Structure formats: structure tokens, C-alpha cells
Amino acid sequence: MNTDGYNIDVNYSYGYYRELSPLAFKISCLIRGIKPPKISSACELGYGNGISINVHSSASSVKWWGTDFNPSHANFANQFASVAENESKIYEDSFLDFLHQKDLPDFDFIGLHGIYSWVDKKNRGYLCDFIERKLRVGGGVYISYNVLPGFLELLPFRNVLKNYADFMLPESKSTISKLNDSLEFFEQLANVDATFIAKNEALKSQVQQMKDLDRSYLAHEFMNKSWEIMDFLQIHKELSRSKINFAFPAHFKSMWQHMIYTDSQKKLLDGIDNIYFQEYIKDLINNNRFRKDYWIKGAQPLSEAEQKKLLEEIRVVLIEPREKIDFSFELSAAGIGQTFNLQKELYGTFLDILSDYQPKTIAEIQQNANGKLDNFKQVIEVVTVLDIKGVLHYAQPDEEVSLAINKTHRLNFEILQKAKSKGEISVLASALLGEGIQVNRLEQLALLSILEGKKTSKEYIEFIWETLKSQNQKIIKKGEVIESEEDNIKEIEALVRDFEKKLPILKNLKILRGI
């Protein structure tokens, strides 16, 4: 298979991307006042190891298709799909071959995470053709991509890595080996005071941060033959051939960043009446290097009455212990970070109503607030802020939960089994949410111990430590290996204390039967 310079000898990292969730897209549409499509079929192009496609296929009734031309990715993703019995259709086709598959339906939602920046112009054309031909009118697209000007600082760094690999290393070396050798050479270059490094503090800072990142991610990011970084307007021009238009960023932070902009920046942005040029200017002001956006084919606005009715019906649920949620709100924009204090009466009332960790509609929350949450716009602001803080998610209808619970159990049980030896997958599927929830490896082992009949904190701790010890593994904290058994057990004890506070929430999120 022709992969057009894309690395297939390196498996991608095991990340989960919530923005690929159809429910997340639906809620984003409603809060922005756009009519969301009814999503019954979805597709992920370049699914990596298939964590997101399997989580979303297992945790909802949406039927998923996807392709990734790395056969190892396809094999791994298919194994999970088979175990979960989620009926997702996993292919290993090129984008062109996938476009010509005869059994593909039209889709209500298509997702591409990162891949658009990592393939050449020809393949980007195939991706655009696929979206044009296979996306239904009214359907949505999620695309994340590197963007100028922020990534411009890393262009010389990437070129040194790639050129050293191409000119100085044998082709027979694996991509990861080439990456490691190239990184070592870049260090040598920095140590001889190469001027372009010595005078570029931003580059030095970013490269330093890169050192701790997963090598498989770095290989996909910097060692592909194709690596074209564009600005937002260039992306818009390419995607316009697919008959889709930019709708809004795939996060709610953009709704609040005006609070950090200076008066002159606000005035400049307010004077721009073209949404595309305004987004481009925001990237320049913020020095953005990565974007996550939703695009829609034929977006239709909701009236205020329609929007309010639909928002009143959405169900929300807390995913963090109530006592751990503070009243601060951190934002960053234009290179500036700022912390805001939230209104305790407003947010406290909202959080207290949800403190039983059961899903409630916005209308129910207002009814139980004794007049403290009568301002509907204020309530929606609370929802978006708590979403940004990562403490609130949205719940599916009960009938959807019932359809998903067996699939999520099978998928999650397989992930727990893998946690015995490795901690690569840090997400479990939630039948309540229709998407994934972050659960780290040690928490997964604690859940597994419960499924195996353990009932006390002491038993959880012993199970976790014996599992690690049998693999000659130890806890790593802040990049340092904890050596002694006593200190390892102390860390596990602290984790189990937090886990037990989180356990009632995990039960309500319906991730496993028997928990």
C-alpha cells in the first residue's frame, strides 16, 4: 500500500479524544445556537490505535466506520471492536481506497484528529473529497490540526530532525531509532551555540517540553515526509471544496477568552465582521499552534425559543467529587494566564444540586434551585465553565444507556486486563456519558480487584502492589522512580484513598457491571 511518506512502522499513542464524541458535538451546537443533526452513523479517518472509535461505538448506539492505513493500528482496533461486540467497521484502507468502498453509508458526523497536518496535499484532497461525497447535509466534521503562527517556532527543529534522518542515517533504521538519533544531534547543535537556537528562547522552551513526550507521538509529528503547517484561512480554503463551513472551536474556552484580551484587542476583533478572518486574527493574537474545530455542512440557526427548549432537556452530571471542586477558573489567551473567582452562591447552588452524582436536566436543576438559578443564560454559563474545568459532563437518555451498558462492560474489562501489564490506555467508556472518562492505570487495577472479589482498601492496595511487583514495576512520581517497597505502598495507599472517593461516581457513570 502506498502511504505517501506517512510512517506506518510506528504505532501511534493510545490517546482518547472527547471532541470526536457525537454527544459533545451536539451539545456544542446547542450552546452555540445551531441545530445539531441526529447522528446515527459516524466515521473516523485516521483512527490511530482506535481508542476513540471503540469507546464511542461501545458507549452509544451510533454506528461507526473508520480507516487507518497502519495495519498494526487496524489489528489493535479490530481486536477491541470484536471483544466489545460494538459492530464498528474498522478498515486499513488508504483514504482514496476507503472513498471507493461500496458498502459505506453516508455519515452524519466525520472526525479527523491530527491527521490533516501529517499527510500531503494529495491525501488532503482525498480527505476533502470524502467529506464532500459522504457527509450528509446538516452533518458535522471535527478536525484538529497544527496551525500558524505558533508552530512556526518549531519548523527549524523539525527540519533538523528530518534532514538528519534523511541524509545521515541508513534507511534500514526504524523511525523511532532515527528520531532518537536526530534528537541527540539537535542537542549537539544546541551545545555548540548555534545562533538560531541560542537566540530563540521560545524554541528552547518548547523543545525542552518535547523531551518528556511519548516517542511514538513525536515520530508521527516530526518524522513524516509530509508536514505542512498552514494558517486558518488556508485550512478554510482547502475545506471549502467539501461544502463545509467553520462553525466554532471544539471547546468552550473560546467563549471566555475575551475576558483576557486587552481593550485594544477586543476593539480590533469587534471591528472584523468576517468570521474566518476573525479566527485568523485570533490565532495571531494568541500565537496558536494547534486548533480543534467543528465544521458543518449547511448549518441552520435555532431560534432563541428552540435553543432554550433543547438546552433545558440536556442532562448533566458531575464527574469529580463535589468537595474537590473549587471556585476558581483559569483562562489563558494572548500569552497571558489569569485566574477568576466564581460566584460561590451561583456555582455552589448548581454543584450542590448535582452532588448526588445523578444526571439531571437543566430544567430540573432550575426547579430545585429555589429561585437562585432563574437566569437561564447564567445557568448555561455555569455549564460551560464547569465543562472547561473538567468536572461536568453530559448524560445520554436512559434508553441509550441501556443499549450501551453491555458493550462498555466488555470493552472496559478488556482494558482492565491490559492494565495488569501496561498503563497505555487511561480511559474507560461510560454508558451514561456516551463517551470516555479518564481512569488511570492504578485506578483501573483497583477496579479490577473489585471485580475479582476484593472488598477492602487493604485488599485493593495489596492487589495493586502485587500486580506491579510481579512485572518488576514501580511507581513513577514526577518523573522519578520510587524505589523502596514501603514508599511504593504509601503512594498506592494515597491513590486508593482518592479512588474510594471517586468510586461512587464511577459506579453511577456505568462503566462496569458488578461495580
XYZ file of C-alpha atoms in Angstrom:
515
model
C 0.000 0.000 0.000
C 1.240 3.480 -0.856
C 1.313 5.513 2.354
C 2.743 8.631 0.666
C 5.504 9.198 3.189
C 3.393 8.578 6.304
C 5.106 6.443 8.949
C 3.496 3.045 9.442
C 6.399 1.366 11.279
C 5.490 3.356 14.415
C 2.227 2.791 16.239
C 0.510 5.936 17.454
C -0.073 6.684 21.136
C -3.185 5.393 22.915
C -4.956 8.708 23.289
C -8.666 9.350 23.616
C -10.215 12.477 22.103
C -13.551 13.558 23.519
C -14.150 16.034 20.694
C -14.821 13.033 18.435
C -17.903 12.227 20.531
C -21.197 12.876 18.709
C -22.753 13.954 22.029
C -20.006 16.542 22.586
C -20.693 17.890 19.086
C -24.445 18.003 19.744
C -24.040 19.960 22.995
C -21.599 22.376 21.341
C -24.146 23.042 18.604
C -26.953 23.712 21.084
C -24.918 26.089 23.226
C -23.828 27.981 20.083
C -27.432 28.170 18.837
C -27.063 25.790 15.874
C -29.414 22.915 15.092
C -27.481 19.652 15.578
C -28.008 16.701 13.242
C -29.466 13.440 14.510
C -26.350 11.280 14.416
C -26.861 7.608 13.598
C -23.701 6.958 11.557
C -20.208 8.366 12.057
C -16.731 7.911 10.643
C -13.189 8.488 11.912
C -10.457 8.994 9.324
C -7.035 8.061 10.704
C -8.188 6.453 13.962
C -4.712 5.571 15.298
C -4.989 2.715 17.774
C -8.749 3.008 17.673
C -9.354 4.004 21.284
C -11.804 6.817 20.456
C -13.716 4.912 17.779
C -14.149 1.907 20.076
C -15.145 3.980 23.100
C -17.738 5.932 21.127
C -19.025 2.881 19.294
C -19.365 0.932 22.551
C -20.830 3.729 24.670
C -23.609 4.803 22.293
C -25.954 3.495 19.610
C -24.135 5.420 16.870
C -22.700 3.098 14.195
C -19.059 3.846 13.474
C -16.837 3.273 10.447
C -13.178 4.204 10.142
C -9.899 3.675 8.336
C -6.214 3.924 9.161
C -3.563 2.685 6.761
C -1.292 1.357 9.518
C -2.134 -2.386 9.694
C -0.985 -2.616 13.324
C -3.481 0.104 14.223
C -6.228 -1.717 12.338
C -5.419 -5.019 14.047
C -5.398 -3.463 17.531
C -8.635 -1.537 16.907
C -10.357 -4.591 15.453
C -9.461 -6.696 18.485
C -11.199 -4.206 20.756
C -14.210 -3.954 18.449
C -14.524 -7.743 18.414
C -14.291 -8.057 22.202
C -16.781 -5.242 22.792
C -19.120 -6.534 20.055
C -19.799 -2.910 19.152
C -20.222 -3.566 15.410
C -17.827 -0.810 14.368
C -16.413 -1.277 10.876
C -12.621 -0.979 11.011
C -10.684 -0.700 7.732
C -6.997 -0.382 6.865
C -7.535 1.345 3.525
C -5.828 4.411 2.173
C -8.126 7.421 2.097
C -8.588 7.020 -1.656
C -9.435 3.310 -1.405
C -11.784 3.969 1.503
C -13.604 6.612 -0.511
C -14.396 3.940 -3.107
C -15.604 1.288 -0.663
C -19.027 0.299 -1.963
C -20.639 -0.575 1.376
C -20.117 2.783 3.087
C -23.215 4.737 4.123
C -23.460 8.498 4.161
C -22.411 9.943 7.521
C -23.870 12.436 9.963
C -20.511 13.062 11.621
C -16.899 12.668 10.441
C -13.821 13.106 12.631
C -10.127 13.649 11.889
C -7.748 14.111 14.798
C -4.319 15.484 13.836
C -4.101 13.599 10.563
C -4.762 16.651 8.356
C -1.368 18.152 9.246
C 0.517 14.900 8.692
C -0.447 13.963 5.135
C 0.480 15.504 1.805
C -1.668 17.740 -0.398
C -2.868 14.813 -2.496
C -4.184 12.956 0.560
C -5.710 16.125 1.954
C -7.563 16.300 -1.354
C -8.847 12.760 -0.842
C -9.994 13.697 2.662
C -11.855 16.706 1.260
C -13.406 14.520 -1.461
C -14.529 12.027 1.167
C -16.200 14.724 3.250
C -17.885 16.242 0.181
C -19.278 12.906 -1.010
C -20.043 11.094 2.237
C -21.200 13.800 4.688
C -24.949 14.318 4.811
C -26.382 17.825 4.559
C -26.549 19.222 8.097
C -23.764 16.889 9.226
C -20.725 17.892 11.255
C -16.973 17.425 10.948
C -14.371 17.574 13.697
C -10.846 18.442 12.560
C -7.785 19.172 14.686
C -4.593 20.438 13.105
C -1.336 22.299 13.629
C -1.603 25.953 12.735
C 0.466 29.059 12.171
C 1.842 31.177 13.697
C 2.518 29.146 16.851
C 4.057 26.160 15.116
C 6.399 28.332 13.089
C 8.840 28.323 16.021
C 9.218 24.548 15.693
C 9.809 24.493 11.945
C 13.647 24.660 12.194
C 13.574 21.995 14.922
C 11.510 19.657 12.758
C 13.690 20.278 9.706
C 16.869 19.430 11.627
C 15.342 16.162 12.833
C 14.006 15.143 9.434
C 17.069 16.226 7.444
C 19.460 14.474 9.811
C 17.399 11.290 9.464
C 17.235 11.578 5.656
C 20.865 12.493 4.979
C 22.850 10.957 7.814
C 21.071 7.764 8.846
C 20.562 4.479 6.975
C 17.071 3.806 5.658
C 17.091 0.447 7.421
C 16.840 2.113 10.837
C 13.422 2.227 12.455
C 11.678 5.583 12.684
C 11.979 5.623 16.477
C 15.734 4.993 16.240
C 16.047 7.772 13.680
C 14.081 10.069 15.956
C 16.304 9.345 18.952
C 19.484 9.856 16.911
C 18.117 13.082 15.440
C 17.156 14.418 18.863
C 20.662 13.634 20.089
C 22.134 15.538 17.147
C 19.888 18.522 17.863
C 21.287 18.542 21.410
C 24.803 18.613 19.973
C 23.834 21.521 17.743
C 22.392 23.412 20.707
C 25.543 22.737 22.744
C 27.788 24.419 20.151
C 25.690 27.601 20.432
C 24.037 27.503 17.043
C 22.708 31.042 16.787
C 19.199 30.146 15.647
C 18.774 28.073 18.829
C 20.706 30.311 21.217
C 18.658 33.387 20.300
C 15.279 31.627 20.262
C 14.106 31.222 23.853
C 10.630 30.111 22.757
C 12.129 27.291 20.682
C 14.379 26.146 23.532
C 11.440 26.090 25.914
C 9.237 24.079 23.558
C 11.992 21.605 22.720
C 12.604 21.091 26.432
C 8.929 20.242 26.891
C 9.092 17.828 23.960
C 11.695 15.661 25.674
C 9.113 14.166 28.017
C 6.541 13.431 25.323
C 5.740 9.973 24.018
C 8.231 8.945 21.330
C 5.540 7.476 19.095
C 3.710 10.825 19.095
C 6.933 12.697 18.283
C 7.676 10.305 15.427
C 4.262 10.922 13.872
C 4.511 14.651 14.476
C 8.004 15.328 13.157
C 9.291 12.393 11.073
C 6.670 12.085 8.351
C 7.662 13.046 4.836
C 4.740 15.474 4.711
C 4.495 18.222 7.315
C 2.744 21.304 6.050
C 1.696 23.868 8.623
C -0.966 26.273 7.376
C -2.843 29.203 8.823
C -6.569 29.079 9.484
C -7.520 30.810 6.231
C -5.543 28.279 4.181
C -7.328 25.454 6.011
C -10.670 27.131 5.345
C -9.912 27.471 1.628
C -8.988 23.789 1.333
C -12.029 22.563 3.251
C -14.466 24.821 1.410
C -14.301 22.435 -1.571
C -16.017 19.900 0.716
C -19.008 22.268 1.098
C -18.457 22.605 4.833
C -18.071 25.844 6.752
C -16.352 26.603 10.020
C -18.909 26.586 12.834
C -16.988 27.084 16.109
C -13.978 25.822 18.076
C -14.489 22.394 19.654
C -14.083 23.765 23.173
C -15.857 26.372 25.263
C -12.703 28.271 26.257
C -13.080 30.388 23.131
C -16.348 31.765 24.537
C -14.487 33.233 27.508
C -11.120 34.320 26.140
C -12.413 37.862 25.561
C -12.073 38.315 29.335
C -8.293 38.283 28.934
C -7.948 40.318 25.753
C -6.883 43.931 26.143
C -9.338 46.664 25.243
C -7.449 47.367 22.022
C -7.500 43.675 21.069
C -11.251 43.484 21.733
C -11.831 46.602 19.651
C -9.816 45.185 16.766
C -11.689 41.866 16.830
C -15.092 43.551 17.194
C -14.360 45.542 14.054
C -13.907 42.399 11.943
C -17.233 41.144 10.581
C -15.818 38.162 8.662
C -15.776 35.075 10.898
C -12.898 33.419 9.018
C -10.636 36.440 9.095
C -11.531 36.987 12.750
C -10.436 33.433 13.656
C -7.206 34.008 11.729
C -6.528 37.199 13.695
C -7.294 35.417 16.984
C -4.604 32.870 16.091
C -2.155 35.724 15.578
C -3.101 37.404 18.854
C -2.908 34.124 20.805
C 0.059 32.690 18.868
C -1.963 29.479 18.485
C -0.141 26.351 17.361
C -2.994 23.840 17.399
C -6.701 24.109 16.684
C -9.685 21.852 17.336
C -12.704 22.920 15.306
C -16.183 21.813 14.279
C -17.362 22.409 10.731
C -20.905 21.928 9.404
C -22.426 21.252 6.003
C -25.344 23.662 5.790
C -25.640 24.916 9.382
C -29.099 26.112 10.462
C -29.549 28.525 13.388
C -32.023 27.833 16.178
C -34.441 30.477 17.358
C -33.948 31.561 20.976
C -37.076 29.646 21.966
C -35.920 26.462 20.196
C -32.452 26.725 21.706
C -33.812 27.233 25.233
C -36.193 24.264 24.955
C -33.466 21.909 23.727
C -30.935 23.104 26.308
C -33.447 22.617 29.125
C -33.650 18.954 28.105
C -29.935 18.151 28.203
C -28.780 16.124 31.205
C -25.614 16.968 33.101
C -23.702 15.063 35.775
C -20.672 15.702 37.989
C -17.632 13.522 37.305
C -15.480 14.756 40.208
C -16.158 14.637 43.966
C -18.101 17.747 44.992
C -15.645 18.578 47.799
C -12.725 18.718 45.343
C -14.330 21.341 43.095
C -13.104 24.841 43.897
C -14.444 28.222 42.814
C -11.542 29.296 40.638
C -11.490 29.427 36.853
C -8.239 29.587 34.892
C -8.061 31.010 31.392
C -5.234 31.831 29.018
C -5.114 33.872 25.840
C -2.648 36.106 24.044
C 0.189 34.589 26.069
C -1.431 35.609 29.353
C -2.907 33.351 32.019
C -5.447 34.613 34.512
C -7.474 33.096 37.353
C -11.023 34.276 38.035
C -13.092 33.758 41.169
C -16.505 32.224 40.536
C -19.682 33.355 42.323
C -19.975 30.900 45.214
C -23.751 31.201 45.625
C -24.422 30.666 41.917
C -21.939 27.844 41.337
C -22.376 26.340 44.796
C -26.130 26.028 44.304
C -25.640 24.332 40.932
C -22.997 21.943 42.284
C -24.986 21.069 45.418
C -27.978 20.020 43.327
C -25.705 17.653 41.378
C -23.836 16.377 44.450
C -25.713 13.041 44.422
C -23.892 12.372 41.112
C -27.127 11.510 39.333
C -27.853 13.093 35.939
C -30.359 15.932 35.904
C -31.756 18.096 33.141
C -31.099 21.812 33.151
C -34.827 22.330 33.763
C -34.739 20.056 36.839
C -31.726 21.899 38.229
C -33.515 25.229 37.879
C -36.655 23.846 39.528
C -34.618 22.643 42.549
C -32.689 25.901 42.997
C -35.337 27.874 44.935
C -35.074 30.812 42.571
C -31.283 31.067 42.716
C -30.822 29.854 39.128
C -33.694 31.571 37.341
C -31.438 33.426 34.901
C -31.200 30.868 32.085
C -28.212 32.468 30.348
C -26.340 32.437 33.642
C -27.079 28.731 34.063
C -25.644 27.957 30.623
C -22.567 29.986 31.504
C -22.167 27.819 34.609
C -22.420 24.692 32.461
C -19.720 25.862 30.050
C -17.353 26.910 32.850
C -17.747 23.596 34.707
C -17.190 21.788 31.401
C -13.942 23.719 30.888
C -12.883 22.868 34.450
C -13.393 19.195 33.569
C -15.841 18.457 36.385
C -19.107 18.199 34.436
C -20.187 16.026 31.506
C -23.419 15.380 29.638
C -25.560 12.257 30.001
C -27.351 10.252 27.346
C -31.067 9.393 27.534
C -31.795 6.308 29.647
C -32.711 4.208 26.618
C -29.283 4.897 25.094
C -27.602 3.948 28.375
C -29.410 0.606 28.390
C -28.249 -0.162 24.858
C -24.624 0.658 25.722
C -24.040 -0.934 29.138
C -23.081 -4.438 27.951
C -20.765 -3.145 25.230
C -18.995 -0.776 27.590
C -18.525 -3.524 30.171
C -16.894 -5.831 27.623
C -14.619 -3.089 26.285
C -13.635 -1.825 29.724
C -12.982 -5.309 31.083
C -10.509 -5.852 28.236
C -8.798 -2.544 29.051
C -8.533 -3.586 32.718
C -6.892 -6.845 31.682
C -4.294 -4.905 29.707
C -3.675 -2.698 32.766
C -2.160 -5.713 34.518
C 0.961 -5.343 32.395
C 0.849 -1.838 30.892
C -0.765 1.517 31.504
C -1.040 2.725 27.934
C -4.815 3.239 27.896
C -6.022 5.727 30.500
C -9.692 5.902 29.565
C -12.788 3.775 30.133
C -16.090 4.002 28.267
C -19.124 5.304 30.133
C -22.563 4.101 29.104
C -24.087 7.085 30.905
C -21.960 9.665 29.086
C -21.765 8.013 25.687
C -18.044 8.756 25.701
C -14.842 8.143 27.648
C -13.779 9.076 31.153
C -10.161 9.354 32.301
C -9.217 6.478 34.630
C -5.502 5.902 35.184
C -3.803 2.534 35.335
C -3.702 2.207 39.128
C -7.380 3.132 39.355
C -8.071 0.509 36.716
C -6.228 -2.083 38.795
C -8.319 -1.093 41.818
C -11.476 -1.640 39.751
C -10.145 -4.990 38.593
C -9.511 -6.003 42.195
C -13.180 -5.302 42.992
C -14.298 -7.437 40.050
C -12.085 -10.214 41.413
C -13.833 -10.072 44.765
C -11.654 -7.715 46.820
C -13.709 -5.603 49.243
C -11.425 -3.509 51.463
C -8.846 -0.779 50.987
C -6.151 -3.111 52.252
C -7.079 -5.703 49.636
C -7.079 -3.105 46.831
C -3.609 -1.937 47.888
C -2.211 -5.461 48.084
C -3.664 -6.359 44.681
C -2.175 -3.271 43.002
C 1.258 -3.714 44.562
C 1.443 -7.454 43.864
C 0.450 -6.783 40.230
C 3.206 -4.193 39.818
C 5.777 -6.264 41.689
C 5.103 -9.325 39.523
C 6.068 -7.195 36.482
C 9.144 -5.693 38.208
C 7.397 -2.324 38.003
C 7.388 0.580 40.446
C 5.518 3.832 40.873
C 6.902 6.816 38.979
C 6.196 10.182 40.580
C 7.168 13.466 38.947
C 9.457 11.574 36.576
C 11.314 9.801 39.390
C 11.085 6.067 40.134
C 10.109 5.317 43.729
C 12.492 2.549 44.740
C 11.528 1.092 48.127
C 8.542 -1.189 48.625
C 7.465 0.845 51.649
C 7.370 4.100 49.685
C 5.560 2.441 46.774
C 2.875 1.153 49.110
C 2.497 4.623 50.669
C 1.833 6.074 47.218
C -0.677 3.342 46.458
C -2.424 3.962 49.797
C -2.836 7.645 48.913
C -4.173 6.738 45.479
C -6.650 4.248 46.939
C -7.970 6.887 49.347
C -8.728 9.146 46.381
C -10.082 6.203 44.395
C -12.597 5.335 47.112
C -13.943 8.910 46.988
C -14.254 8.581 43.221
C -15.779 5.075 43.257
C -19.431 6.167 43.755
C -19.048 8.427 40.717
C -17.577 5.628 38.609
C -20.488 3.397 39.625
C -23.005 5.998 38.514
C -21.179 6.501 35.207
C -21.971 2.874 34.396
C -18.579 1.740 33.208
C -18.713 -1.856 34.515
C -21.299 -4.344 35.677
C -20.572 -5.593 39.172
C -19.013 -2.331 40.398
